[in-house]
Coordinates of C-alpha atoms in Angstrom, one line a residue:
M1 CA -13.4 17.9 -13.0
V2 CA -13.5 16.9 -9.4
S3 CA -13.5 19.8 -7.0
R4 CA -11.2 20.1 -4.0
Q5 CA -14.2 19.7 -1.7
D6 CA -15.3 16.5 -3.4
K7 CA -11.7 15.2 -3.2
V8 CA -11.6 15.9 0.5
L9 CA -15.0 14.2 1.0
N10 CA -13.8 11.2 -1.0
L11 CA -10.6 11.1 1.1
L12 CA -12.6 11.2 4.3
G13 CA -14.8 8.5 3.0
V14 CA -17.4 9.3 5.6
V15 CA -21.0 8.0 5.2
E16 CA -23.2 10.7 6.6
N17 CA -26.5 10.0 8.3
N18 CA -25.5 6.7 10.0
E19 CA -28.5 5.0 11.4
S20 CA -28.4 4.4 15.1
D21 CA -29.4 1.2 16.9
V22 CA -33.0 0.3 16.2
R23 CA -33.9 0.3 19.8
S24 CA -34.4 3.9 20.9
V25 CA -32.7 5.6 23.9
E26 CA -36.1 6.4 25.3
T27 CA -36.9 2.7 25.5
L28 CA -33.7 1.9 27.3
E29 CA -34.1 4.9 29.6
A30 CA -37.5 3.5 30.8
G31 CA -35.6 1.2 33.1
V32 CA -33.8 4.2 34.8
R33 CA -36.1 6.2 37.0
G34 CA -33.6 8.9 38.3
R35 CA -29.9 9.4 39.0
A36 CA -28.3 6.1 39.6
R37 CA -26.5 5.9 43.0
I38 CA -23.8 3.3 44.0
L39 CA -25.0 0.9 46.6
E40 CA -22.2 -1.7 46.5
L41 CA -18.9 -2.3 44.7
S42 CA -16.9 -5.5 44.4
V43 CA -13.5 -5.7 42.6
E44 CA -11.6 -8.8 42.0
N45 CA -8.1 -9.1 40.4
V46 CA -7.9 -5.6 39.0
R47 CA -4.4 -4.3 39.1
K48 CA -3.1 -4.5 42.7
I49 CA -6.6 -5.4 44.1
A50 CA -7.0 -9.1 44.7
L51 CA -10.4 -8.7 46.2
A52 CA -12.0 -5.6 47.7
R53 CA -15.6 -4.9 48.6
I54 CA -17.3 -1.6 49.6
D55 CA -20.9 -2.2 50.6
E56 CA -22.0 1.3 51.6
F57 CA -21.6 4.6 49.9
G58 CA -23.0 8.0 51.2
E59 CA -23.2 11.4 49.7
V60 CA -19.5 12.0 50.3
H61 CA -17.3 8.9 50.4
Q62 CA -13.5 9.2 50.7
I63 CA -11.1 6.5 49.6
R64 CA -7.9 7.2 51.6
G65 CA -4.6 5.5 51.8
D66 CA -0.9 5.7 51.0
E67 CA 0.5 5.9 47.5
N68 CA 0.0 2.8 45.3
Q69 CA -2.5 1.0 47.5
G70 CA -5.4 0.8 45.0
K71 CA -7.3 4.0 45.6
T72 CA -7.4 5.2 42.0
T73 CA -8.1 1.6 40.9
I74 CA -11.4 1.8 42.7
L75 CA -12.4 4.7 40.5
D76 CA -11.1 3.0 37.4
A77 CA -13.1 -0.1 38.3
I78 CA -16.3 1.9 38.5
A79 CA -15.5 3.5 35.1
A80 CA -14.7 0.0 33.6
V81 CA -18.2 -1.2 34.4
F82 CA -19.4 1.2 31.8
T83 CA -16.5 1.1 29.3
G84 CA -15.1 -2.4 29.6
I85 CA -12.2 -4.1 31.5
R86 CA -9.0 -3.8 29.5
P87 CA -6.6 -6.8 29.5
E88 CA -3.8 -4.6 31.1
M89 CA -6.1 -4.0 34.1
V90 CA -6.1 -7.7 35.0
S91 CA -3.8 -8.4 38.0
R92 CA -0.5 -10.0 37.3
D93 CA -0.6 -13.8 37.1
A94 CA -4.4 -13.7 37.1
D95 CA -6.5 -15.0 34.1
R96 CA -9.7 -13.4 35.2
A97 CA -10.9 -10.1 36.5
A98 CA -14.4 -9.2 37.7
I99 CA -16.2 -6.1 38.8
R100 CA -19.7 -5.9 40.2
L101 CA -21.4 -2.6 40.6
K102 CA -24.8 -2.5 42.3
L103 CA -26.7 0.7 41.6
S104 CA -30.0 2.0 42.7
E105 CA -31.1 1.7 39.1
A106 CA -29.2 -1.4 37.9
D107 CA -27.0 -4.3 38.9
I108 CA -24.0 -4.8 36.6
T109 CA -21.4 -7.5 36.6
R110 CA -18.5 -7.4 34.1
V111 CA -16.0 -10.3 33.8
L112 CA -12.9 -10.5 31.7
S113 CA -11.4 -13.9 31.4
K114 CA -8.5 -15.4 29.4
Q115 CA -9.6 -18.1 26.9
D116 CA -7.6 -20.2 24.5
E117 CA -8.5 -17.8 21.7
G118 CA -7.7 -14.7 23.8
W119 CA -9.5 -12.4 26.3
K120 CA -13.3 -12.6 26.5
E121 CA -15.6 -10.3 28.3
T122 CA -19.0 -11.1 29.7
V123 CA -21.5 -8.5 30.9
L124 CA -24.6 -9.2 32.9
A125 CA -27.0 -6.4 33.8
T126 CA -30.5 -6.0 35.2
D127 CA -32.5 -2.8 35.4
A128 CA -34.2 -1.2 38.3
A129 CA -37.2 -3.6 38.0
G130 CA -34.8 -6.6 38.1
K131 CA -35.3 -7.3 34.4
T132 CA -32.3 -8.8 32.7
I133 CA -31.0 -6.6 29.8
K134 CA -30.3 -8.5 26.6
A135 CA -26.6 -8.8 25.8
K136 CA -26.9 -6.8 22.6
D137 CA -28.6 -3.9 24.5
V138 CA -26.3 -3.8 27.6
Q139 CA -23.9 -1.2 26.3
S140 CA -26.7 1.1 25.2
F141 CA -28.4 0.7 28.5
L142 CA -25.2 1.5 30.4
R143 CA -24.8 4.7 28.3
T144 CA -28.2 5.9 29.6
I145 CA -26.7 5.8 33.1
C146 CA -23.2 7.1 32.5
N147 CA -21.7 8.4 29.3
G148 CA -18.4 6.6 30.1
R149 CA -16.3 9.6 29.2
S150 CA -13.3 10.3 31.5
F151 CA -13.9 13.6 33.3
D152 CA -12.6 14.5 36.8
P153 CA -14.4 17.7 37.8
L154 CA -11.8 18.6 40.5
Q155 CA -8.8 18.2 38.3
W156 CA -10.6 19.9 35.5
V157 CA -11.4 23.1 37.4
L158 CA -7.9 23.2 39.0
L159 CA -6.3 23.3 35.6
A160 CA -7.4 27.0 35.5
S161 CA -5.2 27.7 38.6
G162 CA -1.4 27.7 38.8
P163 CA 1.6 29.9 37.8
R164 CA 1.8 31.8 34.5
K165 CA 4.4 29.3 33.3
G166 CA 2.6 26.5 31.6
E167 CA -0.7 28.3 31.7
A168 CA -1.4 28.0 28.0
V169 CA -0.9 24.2 28.1
R170 CA -3.2 23.9 31.2
L171 CA -5.9 26.0 29.6
R172 CA -5.8 23.9 26.4
E173 CA -6.0 20.7 28.5
Q174 CA -9.0 22.1 30.4
R175 CA -10.7 23.0 27.1
D176 CA -9.9 19.5 25.7
Q177 CA -11.2 17.7 28.7
L178 CA -14.5 19.5 28.6
L179 CA -14.8 18.9 24.8
M180 CA -13.9 15.2 25.4
A181 CA -16.7 14.9 27.9
L182 CA -19.3 16.7 25.8
P183 CA -21.5 14.7 23.3
V184 CA -20.4 16.9 20.4
T185 CA -20.0 15.5 16.9
L186 CA -17.9 16.6 14.0
T187 CA -19.2 16.0 10.4
A188 CA -17.2 15.5 7.3
D189 CA -18.7 18.7 5.8
E190 CA -17.5 20.7 8.8
I191 CA -14.0 19.2 8.4
V192 CA -14.1 20.1 4.7
E193 CA -15.1 23.7 5.3
A194 CA -12.5 24.1 8.0
V195 CA -9.7 22.8 5.8
K196 CA -10.9 24.9 2.8
A197 CA -10.8 28.0 4.9
L198 CA -7.0 27.5 5.1
G199 CA -6.6 27.9 1.4
D200 CA -6.1 25.7 -1.7
E201 CA -2.4 24.8 -0.9
V202 CA -3.4 23.5 2.5
V203 CA -6.3 21.5 0.9
D204 CA -3.8 20.0 -1.5
A205 CA -1.6 19.1 1.4
F206 CA -4.5 17.6 3.3
L207 CA -5.4 15.4 0.3
T208 CA -1.9 13.7 0.6
L209 CA -2.6 12.5 4.1
N210 CA -3.3 8.8 4.8
L211 CA -6.6 8.8 6.7
D212 CA -7.3 5.1 6.3
D213 CA -7.0 4.3 10.1
I214 CA -9.3 7.1 11.2
E215 CA -12.7 6.1 12.5
Y216 CA -15.3 8.8 11.9
D217 CA -18.1 7.5 14.1
Q218 CA -16.5 8.9 17.3
A219 CA -16.8 12.0 19.4
A220 CA -15.6 15.3 18.1
Y221 CA -12.6 15.6 20.4
S222 CA -11.4 12.0 19.6
L223 CA -11.8 12.7 15.9
C224 CA -9.8 16.0 16.2
E225 CA -7.2 14.1 18.2
A226 CA -7.0 11.4 15.5
F227 CA -6.5 14.0 12.8
T228 CA -4.0 15.9 14.9
R229 CA -2.0 12.7 15.3
V230 CA -1.9 12.1 11.6
C231 CA -1.0 15.7 10.8
R232 CA 1.7 15.8 13.5
D233 CA 3.3 12.6 12.2
R234 CA 3.3 14.1 8.7
Y235 CA 4.6 17.4 10.0
T236 CA 7.4 15.6 11.7
V237 CA 8.4 14.1 8.4
E238 CA 8.0 17.3 6.4
N239 CA 9.8 19.3 9.0
A240 CA 12.8 16.9 8.9
M241 CA 12.8 17.2 5.1
A242 CA 12.7 21.0 5.4
A243 CA 15.6 21.0 7.9
D244 CA 17.6 18.7 5.7
A245 CA 17.0 20.9 2.7
E246 CA 18.0 24.0 4.7
N247 CA 21.2 22.2 5.9
R248 CA 22.0 21.3 2.3
L249 CA 21.4 24.9 1.3
E250 CA 24.1 26.0 3.8
L251 CA 26.5 23.5 2.2
V252 CA 26.0 25.0 -1.3
P253 CA 28.3 27.9 -1.7
A254 CA 26.9 31.1 -3.2
P255 CA 28.6 32.1 -6.5
S256 CA 31.8 34.1 -6.0
R257 CA 30.9 36.3 -8.9
I258 CA 27.7 37.7 -10.4
A259 CA 26.4 35.0 -12.8
P260 CA 25.2 36.1 -16.3
K261 CA 21.5 35.9 -16.9
D262 CA 21.9 33.5 -19.8
T263 CA 21.4 29.8 -19.3
V264 CA 24.2 27.3 -18.9
E265 CA 23.5 26.0 -22.4
V266 CA 24.0 29.4 -24.0
L267 CA 27.1 30.2 -21.9
K268 CA 28.5 26.8 -22.8
Q269 CA 28.1 27.6 -26.5
R270 CA 30.0 30.8 -25.9
E271 CA 32.7 29.0 -24.0
T272 CA 33.0 26.4 -26.9
A273 CA 33.4 29.2 -29.5
A274 CA 36.0 31.1 -27.4
T275 CA 37.9 27.9 -26.8
R276 CA 37.8 27.1 -30.5
E277 CA 39.0 30.6 -31.4
Y278 CA 41.9 30.4 -28.9
H279 CA 43.1 27.1 -30.2
A280 CA 42.9 28.3 -33.9
G281 CA 44.8 31.4 -33.0
H282 CA 47.4 29.3 -31.2
A283 CA 47.8 27.1 -34.3
R284 CA 48.1 30.1 -36.5
S285 CA 50.7 31.6 -34.2
Q286 CA 52.7 28.4 -34.2
G287 CA 52.5 28.2 -38.1
Y288 CA 53.7 31.8 -38.4
T289 CA 56.7 31.2 -36.2
A290 CA 57.6 28.0 -38.0
S291 CA 57.4 29.7 -41.4
M292 CA 59.8 32.5 -40.3
E293 CA 62.3 30.0 -39.0
R294 CA 62.1 28.0 -42.3
A295 CA 62.6 31.1 -44.4
E296 CA 65.7 32.0 -42.5
T297 CA 67.2 28.5 -42.9
L298 CA 66.5 28.6 -46.7
R299 CA 68.2 32.0 -47.0
G300 CA 71.4 30.6 -45.5
K301 CA 71.3 27.5 -47.7
I302 CA 70.8 29.6 -50.8
E303 CA 73.8 31.8 -49.9
E304 CA 76.0 28.6 -49.6
L305 CA 74.7 27.1 -52.9
E306 CA 75.2 30.4 -54.8
K307 CA 79.0 30.2 -54.1
T308 CA 79.4 26.9 -56.2
A309 CA 76.5 26.9 -58.6
P310 CA 77.4 27.7 -62.3
E311 CA 75.3 29.6 -64.8
R312 CA 72.5 27.3 -66.2
S313 CA 73.3 28.2 -69.9
A314 CA 77.0 27.5 -69.5
L315 CA 76.2 24.3 -67.7
E316 CA 73.8 23.2 -70.5
R317 CA 76.5 24.0 -73.2
T318 CA 79.1 22.0 -71.3
T319 CA 76.7 19.2 -70.7
K320 CA 75.8 19.1 -74.4
A321 CA 79.4 19.1 -75.6
H322 CA 80.3 16.2 -73.2
N323 CA 77.3 14.3 -74.4
E324 CA 78.4 14.7 -78.0
K325 CA 81.9 13.6 -77.2
Y326 CA 80.6 10.7 -75.1
E327 CA 78.4 9.5 -78.0
G328 CA 81.2 9.9 -80.5
A329 CA 83.7 8.1 -78.3
K330 CA 81.2 5.3 -77.8
F331 CA 80.8 5.1 -81.6
Q332 CA 84.4 5.1 -82.3
I333 CA 84.9 2.3 -79.7
E334 CA 82.4 0.2 -81.4
A335 CA 83.9 1.0 -84.9
L336 CA 87.5 1.0 -84.0
E337 CA 88.3 -1.8 -81.7
K338 CA 91.9 -0.9 -82.1
Q339 CA 91.3 2.4 -80.5
L340 CA 89.2 0.8 -77.8
K341 CA 91.6 1.3 -75.0
A342 CA 92.3 4.9 -75.8
Q343 CA 88.6 5.5 -76.3
R344 CA 87.7 3.8 -73.1
D345 CA 90.0 6.1 -71.2
I346 CA 88.3 9.0 -72.9
L347 CA 85.0 7.4 -72.0
D348 CA 85.9 7.2 -68.3
Q349 CA 87.1 10.8 -68.3
E350 CA 83.9 12.0 -69.8
R351 CA 81.8 9.8 -67.5
T352 CA 83.5 11.5 -64.6
A353 CA 83.0 14.9 -66.1
L354 CA 79.3 14.0 -66.6
G355 CA 79.0 13.0 -63.0
K356 CA 80.3 16.4 -62.0
C357 CA 77.8 18.0 -64.3
A358 CA 75.0 16.0 -62.7
E359 CA 76.1 17.1 -59.3
L360 CA 76.2 20.7 -60.4
K361 CA 72.8 20.3 -61.9
R362 CA 71.4 19.0 -58.7
T363 CA 72.9 21.9 -56.9
L364 CA 71.3 24.3 -59.4
E365 CA 67.9 22.5 -59.0
A366 CA 68.2 22.7 -55.2
L367 CA 68.9 26.4 -55.5
E368 CA 65.9 27.0 -57.7
A369 CA 63.7 24.9 -55.4
S370 CA 64.9 26.8 -52.3
R371 CA 64.2 30.1 -54.1
A372 CA 60.7 28.9 -55.0
D373 CA 60.1 27.8 -51.4
L374 CA 61.4 31.1 -50.1
K375 CA 59.2 33.0 -52.5
E376 CA 56.2 30.9 -51.4
I377 CA 57.0 31.5 -47.7
E378 CA 57.6 35.2 -48.2
D379 CA 54.3 35.5 -50.1
A380 CA 52.5 33.6 -47.3
I381 CA 54.1 35.8 -44.7
A382 CA 53.1 38.9 -46.6
A383 CA 49.6 37.6 -46.8
E384 CA 49.4 36.9 -43.0
S385 CA 48.3 39.7 -40.6
A386 CA 50.3 40.6 -37.6
P387 CA 50.9 37.7 -35.0
V388 CA 47.8 36.7 -33.0
D389 CA 47.6 38.0 -29.4
L390 CA 47.0 34.7 -27.6
S391 CA 46.7 36.4 -24.2
L392 CA 43.6 38.2 -25.3
L393 CA 42.1 35.0 -26.7
K394 CA 43.0 33.0 -23.5
R395 CA 41.4 35.7 -21.3
A396 CA 38.2 35.5 -23.5
M397 CA 38.2 31.7 -23.2
D398 CA 38.8 31.8 -19.4
E399 CA 36.1 34.4 -18.9
A400 CA 33.6 32.2 -20.9
S401 CA 34.5 29.2 -18.7
A402 CA 34.1 31.3 -15.5
D403 CA 30.7 32.5 -16.7
V404 CA 29.6 28.8 -17.2
E405 CA 30.8 27.9 -13.7
A406 CA 29.2 30.9 -12.1
R407 CA 25.9 30.2 -13.8
R408 CA 26.1 26.5 -12.7
A409 CA 26.9 27.6 -9.1
Q410 CA 24.1 30.1 -9.2
D411 CA 21.7 27.5 -10.6
A412 CA 22.7 25.0 -7.9
Y413 CA 22.3 27.6 -5.1
E414 CA 18.9 28.7 -6.5
D415 CA 17.7 25.0 -6.8
A416 CA 18.8 24.3 -3.2
A417 CA 17.1 27.5 -2.0
R418 CA 13.9 26.7 -3.9
T419 CA 13.9 23.1 -2.5
A420 CA 14.4 24.5 1.1
V421 CA 11.6 27.1 0.6
T422 CA 9.2 24.5 -0.9
A423 CA 10.0 22.0 1.9
R424 CA 9.5 24.6 4.6
A425 CA 6.2 25.8 2.9
S426 CA 5.0 22.2 2.9
A427 CA 5.9 21.8 6.5
E428 CA 4.0 25.0 7.3
Q429 CA 0.9 23.7 5.6
F430 CA 0.9 20.7 7.9
T431 CA 1.6 23.0 10.8
Q432 CA -1.6 24.8 9.9
L433 CA -3.5 21.5 9.6
K434 CA -2.1 20.4 13.0
K435 CA -3.2 23.7 14.6
L436 CA -6.6 23.4 13.0
F437 CA -7.3 20.0 14.6
E438 CA -5.4 20.6 17.7
D439 CA -6.6 24.1 18.6
T440 CA -8.8 25.9 16.2
L441 CA -11.5 23.3 15.7
P442 CA -11.8 22.2 19.3
K443 CA -12.1 25.9 20.3
R444 CA -14.7 26.5 17.6
L445 CA -16.7 23.4 18.7
L446 CA -16.8 24.6 22.3
V447 CA -17.8 28.1 21.2
D448 CA -20.7 26.6 19.1
A449 CA -21.6 23.9 21.7
R450 CA -24.4 24.2 24.2
L451 CA -22.3 24.0 27.3
P452 CA -23.8 22.2 30.3
V453 CA -23.6 25.1 32.7
P454 CA -25.4 28.5 32.1
G455 CA -22.9 31.3 31.9
L456 CA -20.0 29.0 30.9
A457 CA -18.4 29.9 27.6
M458 CA -15.2 30.0 25.6
D459 CA -13.5 33.4 25.4
G460 CA -10.4 33.2 23.2
D461 CA -8.1 30.6 24.7
R462 CA -9.8 30.3 28.1
L463 CA -13.1 29.3 29.7
V464 CA -15.1 32.1 31.4
V465 CA -18.1 31.9 33.6
D466 CA -20.9 34.3 34.4
W467 CA -22.1 32.7 37.6
D468 CA -24.2 35.5 39.1
G469 CA -25.2 37.4 36.0
E470 CA -22.7 40.1 36.8
G471 CA -20.4 39.6 33.8
A472 CA -18.1 36.8 32.6
V473 CA -14.8 36.3 34.4
P474 CA -12.1 33.7 33.6
L475 CA -12.5 30.5 35.4
S476 CA -9.0 30.9 36.8
E477 CA -10.2 34.0 38.8
V478 CA -13.1 32.2 40.5
G479 CA -12.6 31.1 44.1
T480 CA -11.7 27.5 44.9
S481 CA -15.1 26.6 46.4
R482 CA -16.9 28.1 43.4
K483 CA -14.5 26.3 41.1
I484 CA -15.4 23.0 42.7
R485 CA -19.1 23.7 42.5
I486 CA -18.8 24.6 38.8
G487 CA -16.8 21.3 38.1
I488 CA -19.5 19.2 39.9
V489 CA -22.3 21.0 38.1
V490 CA -20.6 20.4 34.8
W491 CA -20.1 16.7 35.5
A492 CA -23.7 16.3 36.7
A493 CA -25.0 18.1 33.5
L494 CA -22.9 15.7 31.4
N495 CA -24.3 12.7 33.2
P496 CA -27.9 13.6 34.0
R497 CA -28.8 10.0 35.1
C498 CA -25.7 9.3 37.1
A499 CA -25.4 10.4 40.8
F500 CA -21.8 9.3 41.6
V501 CA -19.1 11.8 40.8
P502 CA -15.5 10.4 40.8
I503 CA -12.7 12.7 42.0
D504 CA -9.1 11.5 42.0
R505 CA -6.4 13.0 44.3
A506 CA -8.6 15.3 46.2
E507 CA -5.9 16.0 48.9
S508 CA -5.7 19.6 47.6
I509 CA -9.2 20.3 48.8
G510 CA -9.2 22.2 52.1
R511 CA -11.7 21.9 54.9
Q512 CA -14.0 24.5 53.3
G513 CA -13.8 22.6 50.0
W514 CA -15.1 19.4 51.7
V515 CA -17.9 21.4 53.2
E516 CA -18.7 22.7 49.7
L517 CA -18.7 19.2 48.3
A518 CA -21.0 18.0 50.9
E519 CA -23.4 20.8 50.3
I520 CA -23.4 20.3 46.5
A521 CA -23.9 16.6 46.9
H522 CA -26.9 17.2 49.2
E523 CA -28.4 19.9 47.0
M524 CA -28.1 18.0 43.8
G525 CA -28.7 14.4 45.1
L526 CA -25.2 13.3 44.1
Q527 CA -22.5 11.0 45.5
I528 CA -19.0 12.3 45.7
I529 CA -16.4 9.5 45.6
A530 CA -13.0 11.0 46.1
T531 CA -9.5 9.5 46.5
V532 CA -7.1 11.1 49.0
V533 CA -3.4 10.3 49.5
D534 CA -3.2 9.9 53.3
A535 CA -0.6 7.5 54.8
E536 CA -2.1 7.9 58.3
A537 CA -5.7 7.3 57.2
V538 CA -8.1 5.6 59.5
P539 CA -11.4 4.0 58.4
G540 CA -14.5 5.7 59.7
P541 CA -17.9 7.0 58.6
G542 CA -17.8 7.7 54.9
V543 CA -14.1 6.7 54.7
T544 CA -12.7 3.5 53.2
V545 CA -9.0 3.0 53.6
M546 CA -7.0 1.0 51.0
R547 CA -4.1 -1.0 52.3
G548 CA -2.2 -3.5 50.2
G549 CA -5.0 -3.7 47.6
A550 CA -7.7 -4.4 50.2
A551 CA -10.6 -2.1 51.4
V552 CA -10.7 -1.4 55.1
G553 CA -13.9 0.2 56.6
T554 CA -17.0 0.5 54.5
T555 CA -19.4 2.5 56.8
S556 CA -21.1 5.5 55.3
T557 CA -22.4 8.7 56.7
R558 CA -26.0 7.9 55.7

């Protein structure tokens, strides 16, 4: 018998111990001597930028300008050198986009052009020694310089600040951004154990998910996000089904009377028996009444017949005498033709008399038949019990019918209730799975991970830091300058061979914040490249102004 764990592993379909590229990271890193700094940047046909060139970058370089002038596009272009130019980044009406990034440790040019068969990207790269990197090794080489993961250190630390309202969402986003940037992996076994910890019912629910589109060879956060999306979609369906079942339950009326415990089948048999008994009683009652009426009619008829009916013996004697005379007359008629007329008269008289006798006989027979019928009816009436109480039988029949309907109503209500409870329980299982991948696992991964800054740790739902060894405090309670420093240190630790730190929308940094950034950059040998919304910006040392998609001023402070 296949265990639930094996079922989950089969569902995940993950092949553990995937072999990496045969060329080792150490071999690729040989071409990178230290942190790579940006020397020059050229951007062509990327979003609103038709052509922009920045040929000098210092330790702190600001890209200023009004809204929608291409500031953030500069940062996106730098990131695209390492991750790839997406078709939607190409300027409208252009069929080609190009980015060249000259670093202290490499020179990379990435071009995306529209071909007949679709978009095609070309990457050319040389290392610090000017050696061309083979096409199949370019992406691995670029990863040795920058991990390519999106992480804005300023926006990340500022998520810990703000009003109470929305704090939980901001803290989760801060946690997720850090996890997204960390090179943390999540194995199939870890997923199995996490799901199993939720119980067998949740495991069974997990086994019903369609995970065919999930790619398992991705970072832990992306994998959690993919699972969260699948679980959320399924939860949406299950929750809708539960809501529908609950709505249907409200439409099913509860029984108006207490239903018997017996099943509908048993109650239906009782109802059938009661109905049969009622109708039989009704028939008996109708037969009894009809018999009484018939007896009364016969009594009246007998009384009338008794007034004219003769005694049977006298009638028989008379009938016999007339028969003898009739036969004698008939003989005489035949023997005595002469007396024919006289005898015929006698014959007619006797025929008439015999007719009267026949009529009297019929009356007597009717009398005797009526007496026999009366006796039979009176005997039947005497054998019958008292008239049936149909009201009692009808009440019994109606009660049996009501019991059947009450049981049916109770069964329908209980079925609807069970359906609603089952549907809600199913939705709850996917709620637990969604929470597992959306919150529990990311939190656990960060707790178990080796975070890039000493003293930085997860405590419950929030990040805490022990910067001076005096005890951990929530990141939200650290001063702004210290927050900025922590964010830069985290970024630098995540990208040990990359000197340039991209910061978007840095207008919230005060004067002291810029001083802190300059000190950090100098101490750690970094380049801070920050965008600032500034409609009145003027180009100058360390400041490039973006106007209408063009870069104005490229001088640096160093």
